[in-house]
mmCIF file of C-alpha atoms and ligand atoms in Angstrom:
data_model
loop_
_atom_site.group_PDB
_atom_site.id
_atom_site.type_symbol
_atom_site.label_atom_id
_atom_site.label_comp_id
_atom_site.label_asym_id
_atom_site.label_seq_id
_atom_site.Cartn_x
_atom_site.Cartn_y
_atom_site.Cartn_z
ATOM 1 C CA MET A 962 15.213 -100.887 9.253
ATOM 2 C CA PRO A 963 15.780 -101.082 5.379
ATOM 3 C CA VAL A 964 17.147 -98.104 3.612
ATOM 4 C CA LEU A 965 14.261 -95.833 2.388
ATOM 5 C CA ARG A 966 14.453 -95.126 -1.275
ATOM 6 C CA ILE A 967 13.351 -91.602 -2.091
ATOM 7 C CA ALA A 968 12.161 -89.835 -5.270
ATOM 8 C CA LEU A 969 12.801 -86.064 -4.864
ATOM 9 C CA LEU A 970 10.549 -83.797 -7.084
ATOM 10 C CA GLY A 971 12.402 -80.598 -7.858
ATOM 11 C CA CYS A 972 16.136 -79.793 -7.491
ATOM 12 C CA GLY A 973 15.942 -76.049 -6.873
ATOM 13 C CA ALA A 974 16.852 -74.140 -3.728
ATOM 14 C CA ILE A 975 15.126 -76.448 -1.380
ATOM 15 C CA GLY A 976 15.944 -79.762 -3.273
ATOM 16 C CA SER A 977 19.599 -79.126 -3.466
ATOM 17 C CA ALA A 978 20.020 -77.917 -0.051
ATOM 18 C CA ALA A 979 18.119 -81.091 1.237
ATOM 19 C CA LEU A 980 20.261 -83.282 -0.903
ATOM 20 C CA GLU A 981 23.457 -81.801 0.680
ATOM 21 C CA LEU A 982 22.139 -82.487 4.151
ATOM 22 C CA LEU A 983 21.049 -85.998 3.325
ATOM 23 C CA ARG A 984 24.287 -86.900 1.593
ATOM 24 C CA ASP A 985 25.772 -88.977 4.407
ATOM 25 C CA ASP A 986 22.426 -90.377 5.702
ATOM 26 C CA ALA A 987 22.853 -94.148 5.740
ATOM 27 C CA ALA A 988 19.023 -94.825 6.214
ATOM 28 C CA LEU A 989 17.861 -92.634 3.420
ATOM 29 C CA SER A 990 18.842 -92.870 -0.265
ATOM 30 C CA VAL A 991 17.725 -90.499 -2.891
ATOM 31 C CA ALA A 992 17.187 -92.920 -5.851
ATOM 32 C CA ALA A 993 15.506 -90.423 -8.285
ATOM 33 C CA ILE A 994 15.409 -86.761 -8.870
ATOM 34 C CA VAL A 995 12.326 -85.774 -10.891
ATOM 35 C CA VAL A 996 12.577 -82.553 -12.836
ATOM 36 C CA PRO A 997 11.356 -81.291 -16.242
ATOM 37 C CA VAL A 998 13.702 -82.200 -19.003
ATOM 38 C CA ASP A 999 15.019 -78.607 -19.445
ATOM 39 C CA ALA A 1000 16.262 -78.832 -15.826
ATOM 40 C CA PHE A 1001 18.222 -82.311 -16.228
ATOM 41 C CA GLU A 1002 21.468 -80.739 -16.730
ATOM 42 C CA ALA A 1003 21.309 -78.472 -13.562
ATOM 43 C CA ALA A 1004 19.906 -81.398 -11.590
ATOM 44 C CA ARG A 1005 22.754 -83.597 -12.839
ATOM 45 C CA ALA A 1006 25.386 -81.167 -11.626
ATOM 46 C CA VAL A 1007 23.732 -81.115 -8.107
ATOM 47 C CA ALA A 1008 23.446 -84.931 -8.093
ATOM 48 C CA GLU A 1009 27.135 -85.425 -8.920
ATOM 49 C CA ARG A 1010 28.134 -83.606 -5.740
ATOM 50 C CA PHE A 1011 25.462 -84.816 -3.242
ATOM 51 C CA ALA A 1012 23.617 -87.853 -4.598
ATOM 52 C CA PRO A 1013 25.741 -89.713 -7.143
ATOM 53 C CA GLY A 1014 23.518 -92.737 -7.110
ATOM 54 C CA ALA A 1015 20.366 -90.844 -7.996
ATOM 55 C CA GLN A 1016 18.794 -91.181 -11.538
ATOM 56 C CA ILE A 1017 17.631 -87.883 -13.137
ATOM 57 C CA VAL A 1018 14.133 -88.533 -14.556
ATOM 58 C CA SER A 1019 11.083 -86.626 -15.802
ATOM 59 C CA SER A 1020 8.519 -88.751 -13.849
ATOM 60 C CA VAL A 1021 8.462 -90.926 -10.751
ATOM 61 C CA PRO A 1022 9.914 -94.388 -11.321
ATOM 62 C CA VAL A 1023 7.083 -97.015 -10.978
ATOM 63 C CA GLN A 1024 9.633 -99.348 -9.209
ATOM 64 C CA GLY A 1025 12.171 -98.972 -6.624
ATOM 65 C CA ILE A 1026 10.834 -95.946 -4.729
ATOM 66 C CA ASP A 1027 9.330 -96.139 -1.262
ATOM 67 C CA LEU A 1028 8.590 -92.428 -0.645
ATOM 68 C CA VAL A 1029 8.185 -89.208 -2.794
ATOM 69 C CA ILE A 1030 8.989 -85.818 -1.516
ATOM 70 C CA GLU A 1031 7.974 -82.751 -3.361
ATOM 71 C CA ALA A 1032 9.774 -79.367 -3.546
ATOM 72 C CA ALA A 1033 8.878 -78.308 -6.864
ATOM 73 C CA GLY A 1034 5.430 -76.377 -6.923
ATOM 74 C CA HIS A 1035 1.827 -76.648 -7.899
ATOM 75 C CA ALA A 1036 2.394 -78.257 -11.401
ATOM 76 C CA ALA A 1037 4.476 -81.006 -9.880
ATOM 77 C CA ILE A 1038 1.756 -81.832 -7.379
ATOM 78 C CA GLU A 1039 -0.697 -82.367 -10.150
ATOM 79 C CA ALA A 1040 1.614 -84.192 -12.494
ATOM 80 C CA HIS A 1041 3.485 -86.389 -10.071
ATOM 81 C CA VAL A 1042 2.225 -86.518 -6.488
ATOM 82 C CA LEU A 1043 -1.447 -87.163 -7.391
ATOM 83 C CA PRO A 1044 -0.591 -90.222 -9.666
ATOM 84 C CA ALA A 1045 1.969 -91.431 -7.091
ATOM 85 C CA LEU A 1046 -0.507 -91.428 -4.241
ATOM 86 C CA GLN A 1047 -3.080 -93.210 -6.386
ATOM 87 C CA ARG A 1048 -0.386 -95.930 -6.916
ATOM 88 C CA GLY A 1049 -0.084 -96.178 -3.215
ATOM 89 C CA MET A 1050 3.111 -94.421 -2.670
ATOM 90 C CA PRO A 1051 3.424 -92.118 0.408
ATOM 91 C CA CYS A 1052 4.199 -88.511 -0.388
ATOM 92 C CA ILE A 1053 5.564 -85.535 1.453
ATOM 93 C CA VAL A 1054 4.535 -82.111 0.158
ATOM 94 C CA ALA A 1055 6.506 -78.750 0.754
ATOM 95 C CA SER A 1056 4.495 -76.575 -1.612
ATOM 96 C CA VAL A 1057 1.636 -76.148 0.885
ATOM 97 C CA GLY A 1058 0.540 -72.876 -0.636
ATOM 98 C CA ALA A 1059 -0.540 -74.750 -3.827
ATOM 99 C CA LEU A 1060 -3.313 -76.289 -1.648
ATOM 100 C CA SER A 1061 -5.094 -72.871 -1.475
ATOM 101 C CA ALA A 1062 -6.165 -73.629 -5.095
ATOM 102 C CA GLN A 1063 -9.716 -74.721 -5.215
ATOM 103 C CA GLY A 1064 -10.129 -78.400 -4.817
ATOM 104 C CA LEU A 1065 -6.262 -79.419 -4.619
ATOM 105 C CA ALA A 1066 -6.278 -80.473 -0.957
ATOM 106 C CA GLU A 1067 -9.460 -82.576 -1.525
ATOM 107 C CA GLN A 1068 -7.864 -84.092 -4.656
ATOM 108 C CA LEU A 1069 -4.752 -84.992 -2.630
ATOM 109 C CA GLU A 1070 -6.889 -86.523 0.078
ATOM 110 C CA ALA A 1071 -8.945 -88.582 -2.533
ATOM 111 C CA ALA A 1072 -5.798 -89.749 -4.250
ATOM 112 C CA ALA A 1073 -4.216 -90.920 -0.891
ATOM 113 C CA LYS A 1074 -7.401 -92.631 0.054
ATOM 114 C CA ALA A 1075 -7.671 -94.368 -3.365
ATOM 115 C CA GLY A 1076 -3.944 -95.637 -2.976
ATOM 116 C CA ASN A 1077 -4.589 -96.583 0.680
ATOM 117 C CA THR A 1078 -1.639 -94.329 1.660
ATOM 118 C CA GLN A 1079 -0.850 -90.898 3.127
ATOM 119 C CA VAL A 1080 0.224 -87.430 2.041
ATOM 120 C CA GLN A 1081 2.086 -85.301 4.652
ATOM 121 C CA LEU A 1082 2.250 -81.629 4.568
ATOM 122 C CA ILE A 1083 5.365 -80.131 6.161
ATOM 123 C CA ALA A 1084 5.460 -77.201 8.422
ATOM 124 C CA GLY A 1085 8.177 -75.670 6.351
ATOM 125 C CA ALA A 1086 8.911 -71.986 7.221
ATOM 126 C CA ILE A 1087 6.538 -71.822 10.147
ATOM 127 C CA GLY A 1088 6.485 -73.348 13.716
ATOM 128 C CA ALA A 1089 3.870 -74.174 16.142
ATOM 129 C CA ILE A 1090 1.990 -76.187 13.612
ATOM 130 C CA ASP A 1091 1.971 -79.155 16.158
ATOM 131 C CA ALA A 1092 0.367 -76.892 18.819
ATOM 132 C CA LEU A 1093 -2.141 -75.307 16.403
ATOM 133 C CA ALA A 1094 -3.222 -78.633 15.004
ATOM 134 C CA ALA A 1095 -3.488 -80.163 18.501
ATOM 135 C CA ALA A 1096 -5.548 -77.117 19.668
ATOM 136 C CA ARG A 1097 -8.022 -77.615 16.991
ATOM 137 C CA VAL A 1098 -9.109 -80.767 18.523
ATOM 138 C CA GLY A 1099 -10.355 -78.827 21.577
ATOM 139 C CA GLY A 1100 -11.837 -76.066 19.467
ATOM 140 C CA LEU A 1101 -10.164 -72.864 18.212
ATOM 141 C CA ASP A 1102 -11.802 -69.413 18.370
ATOM 142 C CA SER A 1103 -9.344 -67.336 16.271
ATOM 143 C CA VAL A 1104 -6.143 -67.635 14.236
ATOM 144 C CA ARG A 1105 -4.262 -64.692 12.922
ATOM 145 C CA TYR A 1106 -1.223 -64.715 10.817
ATOM 146 C CA THR A 1107 1.021 -61.679 10.143
ATOM 147 C CA GLY A 1108 3.764 -61.775 7.502
ATOM 148 C CA ARG A 1109 6.295 -58.921 7.740
ATOM 149 C CA LYS A 1110 8.879 -58.354 5.102
ATOM 150 C CA PRO A 1111 11.221 -55.557 4.020
ATOM 151 C CA PRO A 1112 9.476 -53.414 1.316
ATOM 152 C CA HIS A 1113 11.610 -54.697 -1.490
ATOM 153 C CA ALA A 1114 10.447 -58.089 -0.917
ATOM 154 C CA TRP A 1115 6.895 -57.092 -1.927
ATOM 155 C CA LYS A 1116 8.170 -55.853 -5.438
ATOM 156 C CA GLY A 1117 6.065 -57.424 -8.221
ATOM 157 C CA THR A 1118 3.036 -58.046 -6.083
ATOM 158 C CA PRO A 1119 -0.304 -55.985 -5.845
ATOM 159 C CA ALA A 1120 1.307 -54.135 -2.906
ATOM 160 C CA GLU A 1121 2.900 -51.953 -5.414
ATOM 161 C CA GLN A 1122 -0.471 -50.522 -6.427
ATOM 162 C CA GLY A 1123 -1.165 -47.343 -4.491
ATOM 163 C CA CYS A 1124 2.057 -47.716 -2.368
ATOM 164 C CA ASP A 1125 5.518 -46.338 -2.965
ATOM 165 C CA LEU A 1126 7.412 -49.320 -1.582
ATOM 166 C CA ALA A 1127 10.848 -47.612 -1.901
ATOM 167 C CA GLY A 1128 9.667 -44.541 -0.108
ATOM 168 C CA LEU A 1129 8.050 -46.079 2.951
ATOM 169 C CA LYS A 1130 9.160 -44.544 6.154
ATOM 170 C CA GLY A 1131 7.376 -46.862 8.535
ATOM 171 C CA GLU A 1132 5.516 -50.212 8.590
ATOM 172 C CA THR A 1133 2.462 -50.265 6.228
ATOM 173 C CA VAL A 1134 -0.205 -52.901 6.126
ATOM 174 C CA ILE A 1135 -0.422 -53.927 2.432
ATOM 175 C CA PHE A 1136 -3.090 -56.667 2.861
ATOM 176 C CA GLU A 1137 -5.683 -57.593 5.424
ATOM 177 C CA GLY A 1138 -8.318 -60.306 4.937
ATOM 178 C CA SER A 1139 -8.815 -63.980 4.720
ATOM 179 C CA ALA A 1140 -6.072 -66.528 4.039
ATOM 180 C CA ARG A 1141 -7.881 -67.463 0.899
ATOM 181 C CA LYS A 1142 -7.900 -63.929 -0.527
ATOM 182 C CA ALA A 1143 -4.167 -63.478 0.524
ATOM 183 C CA ALA A 1144 -3.154 -66.646 -1.295
ATOM 184 C CA SER A 1145 -5.002 -65.591 -4.536
ATOM 185 C CA LEU A 1146 -3.415 -62.085 -4.375
ATOM 186 C CA TYR A 1147 0.077 -63.035 -3.108
ATOM 187 C CA PRO A 1148 0.447 -66.655 -4.394
ATOM 188 C CA LYS A 1149 4.358 -66.465 -3.930
ATOM 189 C CA ASN A 1150 3.738 -65.778 -0.144
ATOM 190 C CA ALA A 1151 1.001 -68.368 0.194
ATOM 191 C CA ASN A 1152 3.035 -71.294 1.925
ATOM 192 C CA VAL A 1153 2.973 -70.078 5.460
ATOM 193 C CA ALA A 1154 -0.693 -68.708 5.392
ATOM 194 C CA ALA A 1155 -1.971 -71.918 3.829
ATOM 195 C CA THR A 1156 -0.188 -74.063 6.339
ATOM 196 C CA VAL A 1157 -1.512 -72.126 9.231
ATOM 197 C CA SER A 1158 -4.991 -72.340 7.730
ATOM 198 C CA LEU A 1159 -4.880 -76.061 7.108
ATOM 199 C CA ALA A 1160 -3.645 -76.803 10.617
ATOM 200 C CA GLY A 1161 -6.159 -74.384 12.185
ATOM 201 C CA LEU A 1162 -9.313 -72.743 11.097
ATOM 202 C CA GLY A 1163 -9.270 -73.138 7.362
ATOM 203 C CA LEU A 1164 -8.653 -70.680 4.515
ATOM 204 C CA ASP A 1165 -11.742 -68.514 5.121
ATOM 205 C CA ARG A 1166 -11.633 -68.099 8.945
ATOM 206 C CA THR A 1167 -7.854 -67.481 9.145
ATOM 207 C CA HIS A 1168 -7.199 -63.688 9.416
ATOM 208 C CA VAL A 1169 -4.050 -62.656 7.425
ATOM 209 C CA ARG A 1170 -2.168 -59.359 7.553
ATOM 210 C CA LEU A 1171 0.774 -58.593 5.288
ATOM 211 C CA ILE A 1172 3.092 -55.728 6.218
ATOM 212 C CA ALA A 1173 5.921 -53.984 4.459
ATOM 213 C CA ASP A 1174 8.318 -52.752 7.112
ATOM 214 C CA PRO A 1175 11.578 -50.769 6.312
ATOM 215 C CA ALA A 1176 12.742 -51.649 9.797
ATOM 216 C CA VAL A 1177 13.124 -55.481 9.213
ATOM 217 C CA THR A 1178 15.662 -57.451 7.030
ATOM 218 C CA ASP A 1179 14.496 -60.902 7.718
ATOM 219 C CA ASN A 1180 11.079 -62.425 6.908
ATOM 220 C CA VAL A 1181 9.099 -62.220 10.209
ATOM 221 C CA HIS A 1182 6.153 -64.497 10.652
ATOM 222 C CA THR A 1183 3.753 -64.146 13.648
ATOM 223 C CA VAL A 1184 0.909 -66.635 14.453
ATOM 224 C CA GLU A 1185 -1.600 -65.748 17.224
ATOM 225 C CA ALA A 1186 -4.230 -68.409 18.256
ATOM 226 C CA GLU A 1187 -6.911 -68.636 20.905
ATOM 227 C CA GLY A 1188 -9.217 -71.526 21.800
ATOM 228 C CA ALA A 1189 -10.231 -73.967 24.415
ATOM 229 C CA PHE A 1190 -6.604 -74.831 25.031
ATOM 230 C CA GLY A 1191 -5.664 -71.219 25.934
ATOM 231 C CA SER A 1192 -3.611 -69.074 23.540
ATOM 232 C CA PHE A 1193 -0.222 -68.643 22.033
ATOM 233 C CA GLU A 1194 1.828 -66.164 20.122
ATOM 234 C CA LEU A 1195 4.758 -67.252 17.933
ATOM 235 C CA THR A 1196 7.198 -65.052 16.026
ATOM 236 C CA MET A 1197 9.841 -66.491 13.731
ATOM 237 C CA ARG A 1198 12.547 -64.412 12.138
ATOM 238 C CA ASN A 1199 13.722 -66.664 9.484
ATOM 239 C CA LYS A 1200 17.059 -66.480 7.598
ATOM 240 C CA PRO A 1201 16.784 -66.817 3.802
ATOM 241 C CA LEU A 1202 18.629 -69.658 1.946
ATOM 242 C CA ALA A 1203 21.698 -68.257 0.257
ATOM 243 C CA ALA A 1204 20.537 -69.972 -3.005
ATOM 244 C CA ASN A 1205 17.187 -68.450 -2.977
ATOM 245 C CA PRO A 1206 16.330 -65.464 -0.815
ATOM 246 C CA LYS A 1207 12.653 -66.157 -1.101
ATOM 247 C CA THR A 1208 12.991 -69.544 0.748
ATOM 248 C CA SER A 1209 13.820 -69.885 4.383
ATOM 249 C CA ALA A 1210 16.548 -72.191 5.451
ATOM 250 C CA LEU A 1211 14.121 -73.604 7.919
ATOM 251 C CA THR A 1212 12.012 -74.933 5.098
ATOM 252 C CA VAL A 1213 14.903 -77.136 4.184
ATOM 253 C CA TYR A 1214 15.455 -78.454 7.631
ATOM 254 C CA SER A 1215 11.709 -79.130 8.059
ATOM 255 C CA ALA A 1216 11.875 -81.351 4.754
ATOM 256 C CA VAL A 1217 14.848 -83.213 6.034
ATOM 257 C CA ARG A 1218 13.334 -83.692 9.505
ATOM 258 C CA ALA A 1219 10.213 -85.103 7.799
ATOM 259 C CA LEU A 1220 12.457 -87.625 5.888
ATOM 260 C CA ARG A 1221 14.508 -88.619 8.836
ATOM 261 C CA ASN A 1222 11.361 -89.093 11.026
ATOM 262 C CA ARG A 1223 10.306 -91.866 8.564
ATOM 263 C CA VAL A 1224 13.278 -94.055 9.512
ATOM 264 C CA ALA A 1225 14.100 -92.824 13.041
ATOM 265 C CA ALA A 1226 13.401 -95.316 15.831
ATOM 266 C CA LEU A 1227 12.287 -92.499 17.982
ATOM 267 C CA SER A 1228 10.676 -89.600 16.061
ATOM 268 C CA ILE A 1229 9.945 -86.082 17.279
HETATM 269 N N1 LIG B 1434 6.269 -74.784 2.968
HETATM 270 C C1 LIG B 1434 6.946 -73.755 3.074
HETATM 271 O O1 LIG B 1434 7.171 -73.075 4.039
HETATM 272 C C2 LIG B 1434 7.626 -73.415 1.840
HETATM 273 C C3 LIG B 1434 8.728 -72.423 1.971
HETATM 274 C C4 LIG B 1434 9.342 -72.114 0.824
HETATM 275 C C5 LIG B 1434 9.060 -72.712 -0.474
HETATM 276 N N2 LIG B 1434 8.130 -73.547 -0.473
HETATM 277 C C6 LIG B 1434 7.731 -74.327 -1.787
HETATM 278 O O2 LIG B 1434 8.614 -75.198 -2.136
HETATM 279 C C7 LIG B 1434 8.770 -75.288 -3.640
HETATM 280 C C8 LIG B 1434 10.174 -75.291 -3.944
HETATM 281 O O3 LIG B 1434 10.956 -74.051 -3.522
HETATM 282 P P1 LIG B 1434 12.286 -73.733 -4.005
HETATM 283 O O4 LIG B 1434 12.855 -72.601 -3.454
HETATM 284 O O5 LIG B 1434 13.209 -74.928 -4.023
HETATM 285 O O6 LIG B 1434 12.054 -73.327 -5.664
HETATM 286 P P2 LIG B 1434 12.984 -73.362 -6.801
HETATM 287 O O7 LIG B 1434 12.498 -72.557 -7.945
HETATM 288 O O8 LIG B 1434 14.445 -73.042 -6.438
HETATM 289 O O9 LIG B 1434 13.139 -74.851 -7.427
HETATM 290 C C9 LIG B 1434 11.982 -75.528 -8.161
HETATM 291 C C10 LIG B 1434 12.548 -76.803 -8.751
HETATM 292 O O10 LIG B 1434 11.298 -77.495 -9.170
HETATM 293 C C11 LIG B 1434 11.524 -77.983 -10.464
HETATM 294 N N3 LIG B 1434 10.237 -78.081 -11.110
HETATM 295 C C12 LIG B 1434 9.447 -77.138 -11.684
HETATM 296 N N4 LIG B 1434 8.277 -77.573 -12.207
HETATM 297 C C13 LIG B 1434 8.350 -78.961 -12.013
HETATM 298 C C14 LIG B 1434 7.643 -80.065 -12.310
HETATM 299 N N5 LIG B 1434 6.423 -79.942 -12.889
HETATM 300 N N6 LIG B 1434 8.011 -81.359 -11.960
HETATM 301 C C15 LIG B 1434 9.165 -81.489 -11.339
HETATM 302 N N7 LIG B 1434 9.989 -80.482 -10.957
HETATM 303 C C16 LIG B 1434 9.738 -79.288 -11.338
HETATM 304 C C17 LIG B 1434 12.479 -76.976 -11.007
HETATM 305 O O11 LIG B 1434 13.115 -77.359 -12.208
HETATM 306 C C18 LIG B 1434 13.365 -76.662 -9.901
HETATM 307 O O12 LIG B 1434 14.495 -77.599 -9.897
HETATM 308 C C19 LIG B 1434 8.026 -73.997 -4.125
HETATM 309 O O13 LIG B 1434 6.704 -74.533 -4.620
HETATM 310 C C20 LIG B 1434 7.819 -73.136 -2.900
HETATM 311 O O14 LIG B 1434 6.569 -72.404 -3.005
HETATM 312 C C21 LIG B 1434 7.385 -73.964 0.568
#
């Protein structure tokens, strides 16, 4: 199989950790790193260590790229992923939470159709997305997602209103409602809820609970689903990335897995 030439969107916590893991991959070559001009210097420093052959650019090159992977956020999806898809370039998206915004999922689908290509959403920080999406085929009755984090992790969110986060003695539910409402009130925590929704019952029928819990140190995600297939409960206790405590290390591994699966003779 020929080497797959990749354009990486974003070179922050996920992008740099993924570059480090991909450094010695003979079948995958990061040919371009796409970041805003003010992030060129930082991206260049990372590229020097992990991807010396990559060019640092502010848009996806029109030639010489086989696949785009996004780890940069909502603005980058609009600026780079949509046009790349329209040009027929397959794309992998990590910022799945951005798809809670009205119309963006439909725009991505339309762009991929127009380019006769595909956009893949990675499972990221959550597991059992394969089981959930398969269970949907037979029919799902209920899907519930619970996100549990230490109180300080909810600083700067609406959880601060009417709740003394620092003084919490026991677990406290700070939000309960639809995944759509959770994404609009807690956009920085939207990735997992959006991924579970898109794989299962959608943003309006996926029930979300967000909990501040002084007894935990990690980010704990629980998914419970019931349907014609039976039922499952999954709990993940994710370790944060050293470079960005808001991002789970598993998200990086999920992105790297998605890339390696594109070139693997046997993919799982
Ligand atoms: N699916 C999941 O489970 C999951 C988990 C964690 C994070 N994420 C998402 O992944 C994305 C990246 O996370 P991170 O921790 O690496 O963030 P980060 O802030 O560390 O890095 C973001 C990078 O994107 C670049 N960037 C910003 N705007 C851009 C644009 N318009 N075009 C190109 N590059 C741009 C920045 O310069 C930076 O290099 C975020 O959107 C985050 O929400 C997804």
